[in-house]
């Protein structure tokens, strides 16, 4: 009865800040960024993109507890760029990748549609199940 | 992951409920996030509330409610064609007067300002495959002579992170490196690893590993074989495209969140007291029990959007039989909430989130 609504795991609360930047006081050019209401889907994606960038000295992410819907991403750069700036760059690059992928998919789908790839038997199951049902049989009879 | 070349997509098979494709020149993390987002982040419609009027069958109410929740419903264009229950703006109380006594229940409850209805295909919300020849129906329950089952189902929009019934995907194939060239996995075997582990179909796409080949520990997977099978609530094309769009939206929100300045304090009429550990907690913007002591101020803030009846409950005795609030965001305090987005209601009865009736 008193369970919190399940959507609290992925919906930001009213005026809740989606990102929180915690500057590292002991390591130069480093920051820990807390991203709320997100999980491995975004965490691992961003971490991998960051690691591929030459300015990065360290990038890692963790989801501290599976019941708490946020992840932390730790970034250290070589000083030519701030951690937040490079995170933004990484996200922009990833969006670019997604957009190209989306366009490629759309193109492929339209080609397949034109080629009449969706056949007469679209589910690929044959009409066997349906005919059995029409005759008043059920699972027990099989 | 600096891509030397553009990603390549090759669709090998496209059917009404499945698509099989090969993804090349993307990072493992991209392919995996794509998979995750298709499985868990795409909204569909599913039965979420069942009010059982009478059930004399052998199956208990919650059993049937659960089965009903599993039935895939046509959810094409669900992004635009429906709102989440929590986003519905029933933000006013309604005076029930003697004039209403003639009326039947106000059904639907669709917002006047919404244009969602016009975006729905004709069969939106219908069980997948209903009245389609060759598609067997989903068996929910068997009843004998004299038994009765009468119920009312409420289907809601949701995503699979909340409950797997909202996932548009029935199965998702995801494979890379079929020859295990990268040694990301270790096979257990008795005598001969090659004889005991059959290769997958996808192995034909890549050259086998020669025995004299030196292990390249820097190599990265580059080619991903994916097979998206949907339960019919969405088409495979919609799942793929919506999945990519969802990922873009997630990333864009992150960028936006970093650019946004901190929410200014002036806006709030209510500020949470500083936390004992010194960090200033964000102002409490929820009606929750922690604010009970400052309910007057809280209400001031809240009342801009909500007209609730729970002020009365805190300040004095409840009026009119426990104060049923239409769309009240009342938390904890209980009270009948009709279609309310209430977080953690008490003993509510009605059609809201926490109403009596089975959450499937």
Short mmCIF file of C-alpha atoms in Angstrom, two decimals:
data_model
loop_
_atom_site.label_atom_id
_atom_site.label_comp_id
_atom_site.label_asym_id
_atom_site.label_seq_id
_atom_site.Cartn_x
_atom_site.Cartn_y
_atom_site.Cartn_z
CA UNK A 1 0.00 0.00 0.00
CA UNK A 2 2.73 2.47 0.88
CA UNK A 3 5.02 1.45 -1.93
CA UNK A 4 6.33 4.43 -3.85
CA UNK A 5 5.11 4.58 -7.44
CA UNK A 6 7.26 2.46 -9.70
CA UNK A 7 7.83 5.25 -12.19
CA UNK A 8 10.00 7.01 -9.62
CA UNK A 9 12.78 4.79 -10.95
CA UNK A 10 12.94 6.60 -14.25
CA UNK A 11 10.94 9.83 -14.08
CA UNK A 12 12.50 12.98 -12.70
CA UNK A 13 10.61 14.46 -9.85
CA UNK A 14 9.21 17.92 -10.22
CA UNK A 15 12.09 20.34 -10.80
CA UNK A 16 14.62 17.68 -9.86
CA UNK A 17 17.98 18.35 -11.47
CA UNK A 18 18.97 15.54 -13.85
CA UNK A 19 22.71 16.13 -13.46
CA UNK A 20 24.85 17.07 -10.51
CA UNK A 21 28.54 17.89 -10.94
CA UNK A 22 30.86 17.33 -7.98
CA UNK A 23 34.32 18.76 -8.62
CA UNK A 24 37.14 16.68 -7.29
CA UNK A 25 39.22 18.61 -4.75
CA UNK A 26 42.22 16.31 -4.65
CA UNK A 27 42.77 15.39 -8.28
CA UNK A 28 43.31 18.04 -10.94
CA UNK A 29 40.89 18.26 -13.84
CA UNK A 30 38.62 15.66 -12.38
CA UNK A 31 34.96 15.58 -11.52
CA UNK A 32 32.32 13.11 -10.50
CA UNK A 33 29.02 13.58 -12.19
CA UNK A 34 25.83 12.18 -10.78
CA UNK A 35 23.16 11.45 -13.34
CA UNK A 36 19.81 10.70 -11.77
CA UNK A 37 17.02 8.50 -13.06
CA UNK A 38 19.35 6.81 -15.55
CA UNK A 39 21.11 3.46 -15.56
CA UNK A 40 23.72 1.34 -17.35
CA UNK A 41 22.13 2.11 -20.70
CA UNK A 42 23.47 5.63 -20.56
CA UNK A 43 26.36 5.07 -18.14
CA UNK A 44 28.21 2.45 -20.13
CA UNK A 45 27.51 4.24 -23.41
CA UNK A 46 29.04 7.49 -22.20
CA UNK A 47 31.96 5.85 -20.46
CA UNK A 48 32.94 3.97 -23.62
CA UNK A 49 32.67 7.12 -25.71
CA UNK A 50 34.78 9.09 -23.22
CA UNK A 51 37.51 6.44 -23.16
CA UNK A 52 37.85 6.71 -26.91
CA UNK A 53 38.62 10.42 -26.69
CA UNK A 54 42.32 11.41 -26.51
CA UNK A 55 41.91 14.12 -23.83
CA UNK A 56 40.66 11.61 -21.29
CA UNK A 57 42.97 10.23 -18.60
CA UNK A 58 40.27 8.38 -16.72
CA UNK A 59 36.62 7.61 -17.18
CA UNK A 60 34.54 5.17 -15.22
CA UNK A 61 30.99 4.78 -14.08
CA UNK A 62 29.14 2.93 -11.39
CA UNK A 63 25.62 2.36 -10.23
CA UNK A 64 26.22 2.39 -6.47
CA UNK A 65 23.06 0.51 -5.57
CA UNK A 66 20.55 -1.22 -7.82
CA UNK A 67 17.63 0.19 -5.85
CA UNK A 68 18.79 3.77 -6.20
CA UNK A 69 18.08 5.02 -9.70
CA UNK A 70 21.20 6.98 -10.49
CA UNK A 71 24.77 6.46 -11.65
CA UNK A 72 28.05 8.24 -11.03
CA UNK A 73 30.56 8.90 -13.76
CA UNK A 74 34.10 9.91 -12.85
CA UNK A 75 36.11 11.79 -15.43
CA UNK A 76 39.68 13.05 -15.40
CA UNK A 77 41.02 14.96 -18.37
CA UNK A 78 44.53 16.02 -19.35
CA UNK A 79 43.74 19.67 -18.62
CA UNK A 80 43.02 20.88 -22.13
CA UNK A 81 39.33 20.67 -21.46
CA UNK A 82 37.11 20.50 -18.39
CA UNK A 83 35.37 17.24 -17.48
CA UNK A 84 31.92 18.71 -18.02
CA UNK A 85 32.86 20.08 -21.42
CA UNK A 86 34.20 16.76 -22.60
CA UNK A 87 31.13 14.97 -21.29
CA UNK A 88 29.01 17.30 -23.35
CA UNK A 89 31.22 16.63 -26.36
CA UNK A 90 30.87 12.90 -25.86
CA UNK A 91 27.09 13.17 -25.70
CA UNK A 92 26.98 15.25 -28.85
CA UNK A 93 29.12 12.71 -30.67
CA UNK A 94 26.91 9.88 -29.53
CA UNK A 95 23.80 11.71 -30.67
CA UNK A 96 25.50 12.04 -34.04
CA UNK A 97 26.08 8.28 -34.14
CA UNK A 98 22.46 7.62 -33.26
CA UNK A 99 21.20 9.98 -35.93
CA UNK A 100 23.29 8.29 -38.61
CA UNK A 101 22.11 4.91 -37.42
CA UNK A 102 18.50 6.06 -37.51
CA UNK A 103 18.87 7.35 -41.05
CA UNK A 104 20.51 4.12 -42.17
CA UNK A 105 17.73 2.08 -40.63
CA UNK A 106 15.05 4.22 -42.22
CA UNK A 107 16.70 3.81 -45.59
CA UNK A 108 17.05 0.05 -45.20
CA UNK A 109 13.44 -0.29 -44.05
CA UNK A 110 12.13 1.67 -47.01
CA UNK A 111 14.19 -0.50 -49.38
CA UNK A 112 12.81 -3.65 -47.79
CA UNK A 113 9.25 -2.34 -47.95
CA UNK A 114 9.60 -1.53 -51.64
CA UNK A 115 10.96 -5.01 -52.27
CA UNK A 116 7.83 -6.55 -50.75
CA UNK A 117 9.77 -8.31 -48.04
CA UNK A 118 6.74 -8.54 -45.77
CA UNK A 119 5.30 -11.70 -47.22
CA UNK A 120 1.76 -13.08 -47.23
CA UNK A 121 2.49 -15.07 -44.12
CA UNK A 122 3.84 -12.20 -42.11
CA UNK A 123 4.25 -13.97 -38.77
CA UNK A 124 5.92 -16.90 -40.46
CA UNK A 125 3.82 -19.35 -38.47
CA UNK A 126 1.47 -20.69 -41.09
CA UNK A 127 -2.25 -20.79 -40.47
CA UNK A 128 -2.11 -23.98 -38.43
CA UNK A 129 -2.98 -22.50 -35.06
CA UNK A 130 -5.94 -20.58 -36.36
CA UNK A 131 -7.61 -23.44 -38.13
CA UNK A 132 -7.41 -25.61 -35.05
CA UNK A 133 -9.17 -22.99 -33.04
CA UNK A 134 -11.86 -22.55 -35.61
CA UNK A 135 -12.80 -26.18 -35.18
CA UNK A 136 -13.52 -25.76 -31.51
CA UNK A 137 -10.45 -27.56 -30.30
CA UNK A 138 -8.34 -26.29 -27.47
CA UNK A 139 -5.05 -26.91 -25.73
CA UNK A 140 -6.26 -30.05 -24.03
CA UNK A 141 -6.95 -31.68 -27.36
CA UNK A 142 -3.46 -31.26 -28.71
CA UNK B 1 35.55 4.37 -30.19
CA UNK B 2 36.70 6.87 -32.78
CA UNK B 3 34.90 5.41 -35.71
CA UNK B 4 37.10 5.05 -38.72
CA UNK B 5 34.05 4.74 -40.88
CA UNK B 6 30.33 5.24 -40.72
CA UNK B 7 28.15 2.62 -39.13
CA UNK B 8 26.65 0.06 -41.49
CA UNK B 9 23.20 -1.45 -41.15
CA UNK B 10 22.20 -4.52 -43.12
CA UNK B 11 18.74 -5.98 -42.67
CA UNK B 12 18.76 -9.70 -43.33
CA UNK B 13 15.13 -10.44 -42.67
CA UNK B 14 12.04 -8.33 -42.13
CA UNK B 15 8.71 -9.79 -41.14
CA UNK B 16 5.63 -8.35 -39.57
CA UNK B 17 6.79 -9.09 -36.08
CA UNK B 18 10.55 -9.41 -36.38
CA UNK B 19 13.63 -7.93 -37.92
CA UNK B 20 17.06 -9.46 -38.16
CA UNK B 21 19.95 -7.17 -38.93
CA UNK B 22 23.70 -6.78 -38.76
CA UNK B 23 25.24 -3.69 -37.25
CA UNK B 24 28.79 -2.81 -38.24
CA UNK B 25 31.35 -0.20 -37.25
CA UNK B 26 29.78 0.68 -33.96
CA UNK B 27 31.12 0.19 -30.48
CA UNK B 28 29.95 -2.66 -28.30
CA UNK B 29 28.53 -0.16 -25.83
CA UNK B 30 26.42 1.47 -28.53
CA UNK B 31 25.01 -1.84 -29.70
CA UNK B 32 24.30 -2.90 -26.15
CA UNK B 33 22.62 0.35 -25.17
CA UNK B 34 20.54 0.06 -28.30
CA UNK B 35 19.46 -3.40 -27.23
CA UNK B 36 18.67 -2.29 -23.70
CA UNK B 37 16.66 0.69 -24.80
CA UNK B 38 14.55 -1.38 -27.21
CA UNK B 39 13.74 -3.86 -24.49
CA UNK B 40 13.01 -1.55 -21.61
CA UNK B 41 12.36 2.04 -22.65
CA UNK B 42 9.74 2.01 -25.36
CA UNK B 43 6.20 2.80 -24.23
CA UNK B 44 3.34 0.47 -25.05
CA UNK B 45 -0.16 -0.08 -23.69
CA UNK B 46 -1.07 -2.92 -21.37
CA UNK B 47 -3.83 -3.73 -18.93
CA UNK B 48 -2.77 -2.38 -15.57
CA UNK B 49 -5.89 -2.29 -13.43
CA UNK B 50 -8.58 -4.91 -13.22
CA UNK B 51 -11.74 -4.48 -11.22
CA UNK B 52 -13.36 -7.82 -10.72
CA UNK B 53 -17.09 -7.59 -10.37
CA UNK B 54 -17.72 -11.28 -10.08
CA UNK B 55 -15.47 -14.28 -10.43
CA UNK B 56 -16.71 -17.76 -9.70
CA UNK B 57 -14.16 -19.49 -11.89
CA UNK B 58 -11.45 -21.76 -10.55
CA UNK B 59 -8.80 -19.10 -11.01
CA UNK B 60 -8.39 -16.42 -8.34
CA UNK B 61 -8.84 -12.75 -9.20
CA UNK B 62 -5.18 -11.82 -9.10
CA UNK B 63 -4.27 -14.78 -11.27
CA UNK B 64 -6.64 -13.61 -13.99
CA UNK B 65 -5.56 -10.00 -13.53
CA UNK B 66 -1.97 -11.02 -14.09
CA UNK B 67 -2.88 -12.99 -17.19
CA UNK B 68 -4.81 -10.04 -18.57
CA UNK B 69 -1.81 -7.81 -18.04
CA UNK B 70 0.32 -10.07 -20.20
CA UNK B 71 -1.94 -9.80 -23.24
CA UNK B 72 -0.21 -7.66 -25.88
CA UNK B 73 -2.35 -4.75 -27.05
CA UNK B 74 -1.83 -2.86 -30.29
CA UNK B 75 0.22 0.17 -29.31
CA UNK B 76 1.27 1.69 -32.63
CA UNK B 77 2.28 5.34 -32.28
CA UNK B 78 1.92 5.04 -28.53
CA UNK B 79 4.42 7.83 -27.97
CA UNK B 80 2.00 10.41 -29.22
CA UNK B 81 -1.32 8.62 -29.07
CA UNK B 82 -1.54 8.35 -25.31
CA UNK B 83 -0.26 9.95 -22.14
CA UNK B 84 1.14 8.32 -19.07
CA UNK B 85 -1.41 8.25 -16.28
CA UNK B 86 0.91 10.41 -14.22
CA UNK B 87 0.87 13.11 -16.91
CA UNK B 88 -2.87 13.34 -17.15
CA UNK B 89 -4.07 16.69 -15.94
CA UNK B 90 -7.07 16.01 -13.86
CA UNK B 91 -6.05 18.90 -11.73
CA UNK B 92 -9.37 20.13 -10.42
CA UNK B 93 -11.77 19.01 -7.83
CA UNK B 94 -15.27 18.49 -9.05
CA UNK B 95 -18.34 19.43 -7.14
CA UNK B 96 -20.84 16.65 -7.16
CA UNK B 97 -24.25 18.25 -6.88
CA UNK B 98 -27.76 16.97 -7.01
CA UNK B 99 -27.75 17.82 -10.69
CA UNK B 100 -25.38 14.96 -11.29
CA UNK B 101 -27.68 12.34 -9.96
CA UNK B 102 -29.08 11.66 -13.39
CA UNK B 103 -25.77 11.15 -15.09
CA UNK B 104 -23.92 7.95 -15.67
CA UNK B 105 -20.24 7.85 -14.80
CA UNK B 106 -18.09 10.35 -16.64
CA UNK B 107 -16.13 7.99 -18.76
CA UNK B 108 -12.96 8.32 -20.75
CA UNK B 109 -11.58 11.37 -18.95
CA UNK B 110 -9.55 12.37 -21.99
CA UNK B 111 -8.26 15.88 -21.71
CA UNK B 112 -9.97 18.53 -23.73
CA UNK B 113 -6.65 19.95 -24.87
CA UNK B 114 -5.18 16.63 -25.93
CA UNK B 115 -5.04 15.62 -29.56
CA UNK B 116 -3.94 12.10 -28.71
CA UNK B 117 -7.14 10.48 -29.90
CA UNK B 118 -6.65 11.64 -33.47
CA UNK B 119 -3.23 9.98 -33.61
CA UNK B 120 -4.48 6.51 -32.83
CA UNK B 121 -4.87 3.81 -35.41
CA UNK B 122 -8.32 2.24 -35.52
CA UNK B 123 -7.36 -0.84 -33.57
CA UNK B 124 -5.31 0.96 -30.93
CA UNK B 125 -5.51 -0.87 -27.62
CA UNK B 126 -7.11 -3.97 -29.11
CA UNK B 127 -5.48 -7.31 -28.37
CA UNK B 128 -2.89 -8.16 -31.00
CA UNK B 129 -4.24 -10.42 -33.70
CA UNK B 130 -7.89 -10.04 -32.72
CA UNK B 131 -10.17 -11.04 -35.59
CA UNK B 132 -7.16 -11.76 -37.75
CA UNK B 133 -7.38 -15.09 -39.53
CA UNK B 134 -4.66 -17.53 -38.58
CA UNK B 135 -3.78 -15.91 -35.28
CA UNK B 136 -4.93 -18.00 -32.31
CA UNK B 137 -6.35 -16.00 -29.41
CA UNK B 138 -4.73 -15.78 -26.01
CA UNK B 139 -6.45 -18.07 -23.54
CA UNK B 140 -7.13 -16.22 -20.31
CA UNK B 141 -9.33 -18.58 -18.33
CA UNK B 142 -11.55 -21.61 -18.78
CA UNK B 143 -14.93 -21.66 -17.12
CA UNK B 144 -17.51 -24.36 -16.66
CA UNK B 145 -21.24 -24.18 -16.87
CA UNK B 146 -22.66 -21.90 -14.22
CA UNK B 147 -19.41 -20.09 -13.54
CA UNK B 148 -19.16 -16.40 -14.15
CA UNK B 149 -16.39 -13.94 -14.86
CA UNK B 150 -17.16 -10.26 -15.13
CA UNK B 151 -14.50 -7.64 -14.91
CA UNK B 152 -13.42 -4.23 -16.06
CA UNK B 153 -9.89 -3.65 -17.30
CA UNK B 154 -8.02 -0.38 -17.44
CA UNK B 155 -5.12 -0.34 -19.88
CA UNK B 156 -2.37 2.18 -19.24
CA UNK B 157 0.69 3.36 -21.06
CA UNK B 158 3.98 2.36 -19.52
CA UNK B 159 7.50 1.12 -20.13
CA UNK B 160 9.15 -2.18 -19.33
CA UNK B 161 11.30 -0.68 -16.60
CA UNK B 162 8.12 -0.55 -14.58
CA UNK B 163 6.80 -3.95 -15.57
CA UNK B 164 7.95 -6.33 -18.28
CA UNK B 165 4.45 -6.56 -19.71
CA UNK B 166 5.06 -3.19 -21.33
CA UNK B 167 8.06 -4.42 -23.29
CA UNK B 168 7.38 -4.46 -27.01
CA UNK B 169 10.02 -7.15 -27.45
CA UNK B 170 9.28 -10.83 -27.10
CA UNK B 171 12.85 -11.91 -27.69
CA UNK B 172 16.02 -10.15 -28.58
CA UNK B 173 18.92 -11.88 -30.24
CA UNK B 174 22.29 -10.26 -29.70
CA UNK B 175 25.52 -11.86 -30.79
CA UNK B 176 28.99 -10.77 -31.75
CA UNK B 177 32.23 -12.54 -32.51
CA UNK B 178 30.70 -15.98 -33.24
CA UNK B 179 34.12 -17.62 -33.48
CA UNK B 180 35.16 -16.24 -30.08
CA UNK B 181 38.22 -14.66 -31.67
CA UNK B 182 38.27 -11.98 -28.96
CA UNK B 183 37.99 -14.56 -26.18
CA UNK B 184 35.28 -12.61 -24.40
CA UNK B 185 33.90 -15.94 -23.32
CA UNK B 186 35.46 -19.18 -22.14
CA UNK B 187 33.89 -22.41 -23.26
CA UNK B 188 33.82 -25.41 -21.01
CA UNK B 189 34.58 -28.65 -22.87
CA UNK B 190 35.51 -32.27 -22.29
CA UNK B 191 37.88 -33.18 -25.12
CA UNK B 192 37.47 -31.12 -28.25
CA UNK B 193 36.15 -27.59 -28.03
CA UNK B 194 35.33 -27.40 -31.74
CA UNK B 195 33.38 -30.63 -31.82
CA UNK B 196 31.42 -29.90 -28.70
CA UNK B 197 30.39 -26.31 -29.38
CA UNK B 198 28.40 -25.88 -32.58
CA UNK B 199 28.84 -22.58 -34.37
CA UNK B 200 25.88 -20.26 -34.79
CA UNK B 201 24.44 -19.25 -38.13
CA UNK B 202 26.22 -15.94 -37.82
CA UNK B 203 29.59 -17.70 -37.94
CA UNK B 204 29.23 -17.85 -41.71
CA UNK B 205 29.63 -14.09 -41.81
CA UNK B 206 33.15 -14.10 -40.40
CA UNK B 207 36.31 -16.05 -41.21
CA UNK B 208 37.15 -18.80 -38.71
CA UNK B 209 40.13 -18.48 -36.41
CA UNK B 210 43.17 -20.27 -37.79
CA UNK B 211 45.14 -22.42 -35.42
CA UNK B 212 48.38 -20.50 -35.99
CA UNK B 213 46.75 -17.11 -35.50
CA UNK B 214 48.28 -14.90 -32.80
CA UNK B 215 45.77 -13.59 -30.28
CA UNK B 216 45.17 -9.89 -30.78
CA UNK B 217 44.29 -8.67 -27.33
CA UNK B 218 43.64 -5.13 -28.58
CA UNK B 219 40.97 -6.18 -31.05
CA UNK B 220 37.48 -4.86 -30.53
CA UNK B 221 34.16 -6.29 -31.63
CA UNK B 222 32.87 -4.54 -34.68
CA UNK B 223 30.02 -6.57 -36.05
CA UNK B 224 26.82 -7.23 -34.14
CA UNK B 225 24.06 -9.62 -35.12
CA UNK B 226 20.73 -8.61 -33.72
CA UNK B 227 17.31 -10.13 -33.98
CA UNK B 228 14.39 -8.11 -32.66
CA UNK B 229 11.17 -10.01 -32.23
CA UNK B 230 8.17 -8.06 -31.02
CA UNK B 231 5.03 -9.31 -29.33
CA UNK B 232 2.97 -7.52 -31.96
CA UNK B 233 2.10 -4.45 -29.89
CA UNK B 234 4.53 -2.46 -32.01
CA UNK B 235 6.02 -3.24 -35.39
CA UNK B 236 9.74 -4.04 -35.52
CA UNK B 237 10.41 -0.90 -37.53
CA UNK B 238 8.79 1.26 -34.89
CA UNK B 239 10.72 -0.49 -32.12
CA UNK B 240 14.06 0.07 -33.84
CA UNK B 241 13.44 3.69 -34.75
CA UNK B 242 11.85 4.58 -31.42
CA UNK B 243 14.75 2.89 -29.65
CA UNK B 244 17.29 5.07 -31.38
CA UNK B 245 15.19 8.15 -30.76
CA UNK B 246 14.91 7.26 -27.10
CA UNK B 247 18.70 7.04 -26.82
CA UNK B 248 19.03 10.42 -28.49
CA UNK B 249 16.51 11.87 -26.08
CA UNK B 250 18.39 10.46 -23.09
CA UNK B 251 21.67 11.98 -24.28
CA UNK B 252 20.05 15.28 -25.17
CA UNK B 253 18.47 15.52 -21.73
CA UNK B 254 21.86 14.95 -20.16
CA UNK B 255 23.39 17.79 -22.17
CA UNK B 256 20.43 19.97 -21.30
CA UNK B 257 20.73 19.09 -17.64
CA UNK B 258 24.35 20.19 -17.58
CA UNK B 259 23.61 23.51 -19.21
CA UNK B 260 20.62 24.34 -17.09
CA UNK B 261 21.35 26.64 -14.19
CA UNK B 262 20.33 25.51 -10.76
CA UNK B 263 16.65 26.16 -10.17
CA UNK B 264 16.40 29.61 -8.60
CA UNK B 265 15.19 29.82 -5.06
CA UNK B 266 12.99 32.83 -5.72
CA UNK B 267 10.47 30.73 -7.50
CA UNK B 268 9.69 28.70 -4.47
CA UNK B 269 7.43 29.79 -1.74
CA UNK B 270 8.59 26.82 0.25
CA UNK B 271 12.18 25.99 1.00
CA UNK B 272 13.20 22.86 2.75
CA UNK B 273 15.18 23.37 5.92
CA UNK B 274 18.90 22.64 5.57
CA UNK B 275 19.80 19.07 6.19
CA UNK B 276 21.79 18.16 9.28
CA UNK B 277 24.80 17.17 7.21
CA UNK B 278 25.17 20.68 5.91
CA UNK B 279 24.24 20.10 2.32
CA UNK B 280 21.21 22.05 1.32
CA UNK B 281 18.54 19.67 0.30
CA UNK B 282 16.43 20.54 -2.67
CA UNK B 283 13.21 22.19 -1.69
CA UNK B 284 10.58 19.60 -1.11
CA UNK B 285 8.17 19.85 -3.92
CA UNK B 286 6.20 16.79 -3.15
CA UNK B 287 3.34 16.45 -0.87
CA UNK B 288 4.84 13.98 1.47
CA UNK B 289 4.77 13.24 5.13
CA UNK B 290 8.04 15.01 5.82
CA UNK B 291 6.32 18.34 5.21
CA UNK B 292 3.47 17.81 7.55
CA UNK B 293 4.79 20.37 9.98
CA UNK B 294 4.91 23.06 7.31
CA UNK B 295 1.86 22.10 5.48
CA UNK B 296 0.52 25.64 5.28
CA UNK B 297 3.45 26.89 3.26
CA UNK B 298 3.59 23.75 1.28
CA UNK B 299 0.00 24.08 0.34
CA UNK B 300 0.63 27.61 -0.81
CA UNK B 301 3.13 26.31 -3.26
CA UNK B 302 1.06 23.38 -4.24
CA UNK B 303 -2.18 25.18 -4.70
CA UNK B 304 -0.95 26.86 -7.82
CA UNK B 305 -1.42 23.64 -9.65
CA UNK B 306 -3.47 21.39 -7.46
CA UNK B 307 -6.64 21.89 -5.63
CA UNK B 308 -6.52 19.30 -2.99
CA UNK B 309 -8.62 18.46 -0.08
CA UNK B 310 -6.00 17.22 2.28
CA UNK B 311 -5.34 20.54 3.93
CA UNK B 312 -8.61 19.94 5.70
CA UNK B 313 -7.46 16.56 6.74
CA UNK B 314 -4.35 17.91 8.35
CA UNK B 315 -5.85 20.99 9.94
CA UNK B 316 -9.05 19.52 11.12
CA UNK B 317 -11.40 16.61 10.73
CA UNK B 318 -12.04 15.42 7.22
CA UNK B 319 -15.17 16.60 5.57
CA UNK B 320 -17.70 14.68 3.61
CA UNK B 321 -16.67 11.13 4.18
CA UNK B 322 -12.95 11.20 3.84
CA UNK B 323 -12.69 13.80 1.09
CA UNK B 324 -12.46 12.22 -2.29
CA UNK B 325 -10.21 14.35 -4.40
CA UNK B 326 -10.32 14.13 -8.13
CA UNK B 327 -6.78 13.92 -9.24
CA UNK B 328 -5.38 14.97 -5.94
CA UNK B 329 -1.67 14.39 -5.57
CA UNK B 330 -2.29 13.61 -1.93
CA UNK B 331 0.31 11.39 -0.47
CA UNK B 332 0.17 9.11 2.44
CA UNK B 333 -2.88 10.75 3.80
CA UNK B 334 -5.24 8.37 2.11
CA UNK B 335 -8.54 9.33 0.64
CA UNK B 336 -10.25 8.24 -2.48
CA UNK B 337 -8.32 9.37 -5.50
CA UNK B 338 -9.87 9.09 -8.88
CA UNK B 339 -7.24 8.65 -11.52
CA UNK B 340 -4.79 10.38 -9.30
CA UNK B 341 -1.06 10.39 -9.82
CA UNK B 342 -0.77 10.04 -6.08
CA UNK B 343 2.48 8.75 -4.73
CA UNK B 344 1.83 6.21 -2.03
CA UNK B 345 -1.75 6.69 -1.15
CA UNK B 346 -3.31 5.23 1.90
CA UNK B 347 -6.39 3.14 1.88
CA UNK B 348 -7.91 4.59 -1.20
CA UNK B 349 -10.89 3.18 -2.96
CA UNK B 350 -11.72 4.14 -6.49
CA UNK B 351 -9.99 4.05 -9.81
CA UNK B 352 -6.76 5.73 -8.97
CA UNK B 353 -3.33 4.31 -8.71
CA UNK B 354 -3.84 2.94 -5.28
CA UNK B 355 -7.44 2.09 -5.62
CA UNK B 356 -8.94 -1.20 -4.71
CA UNK B 357 -8.56 -3.55 -7.60
CA UNK B 358 -5.71 -5.63 -8.78
CA UNK B 359 -2.56 -4.07 -10.00
CA UNK B 360 -1.55 -6.55 -12.59
#
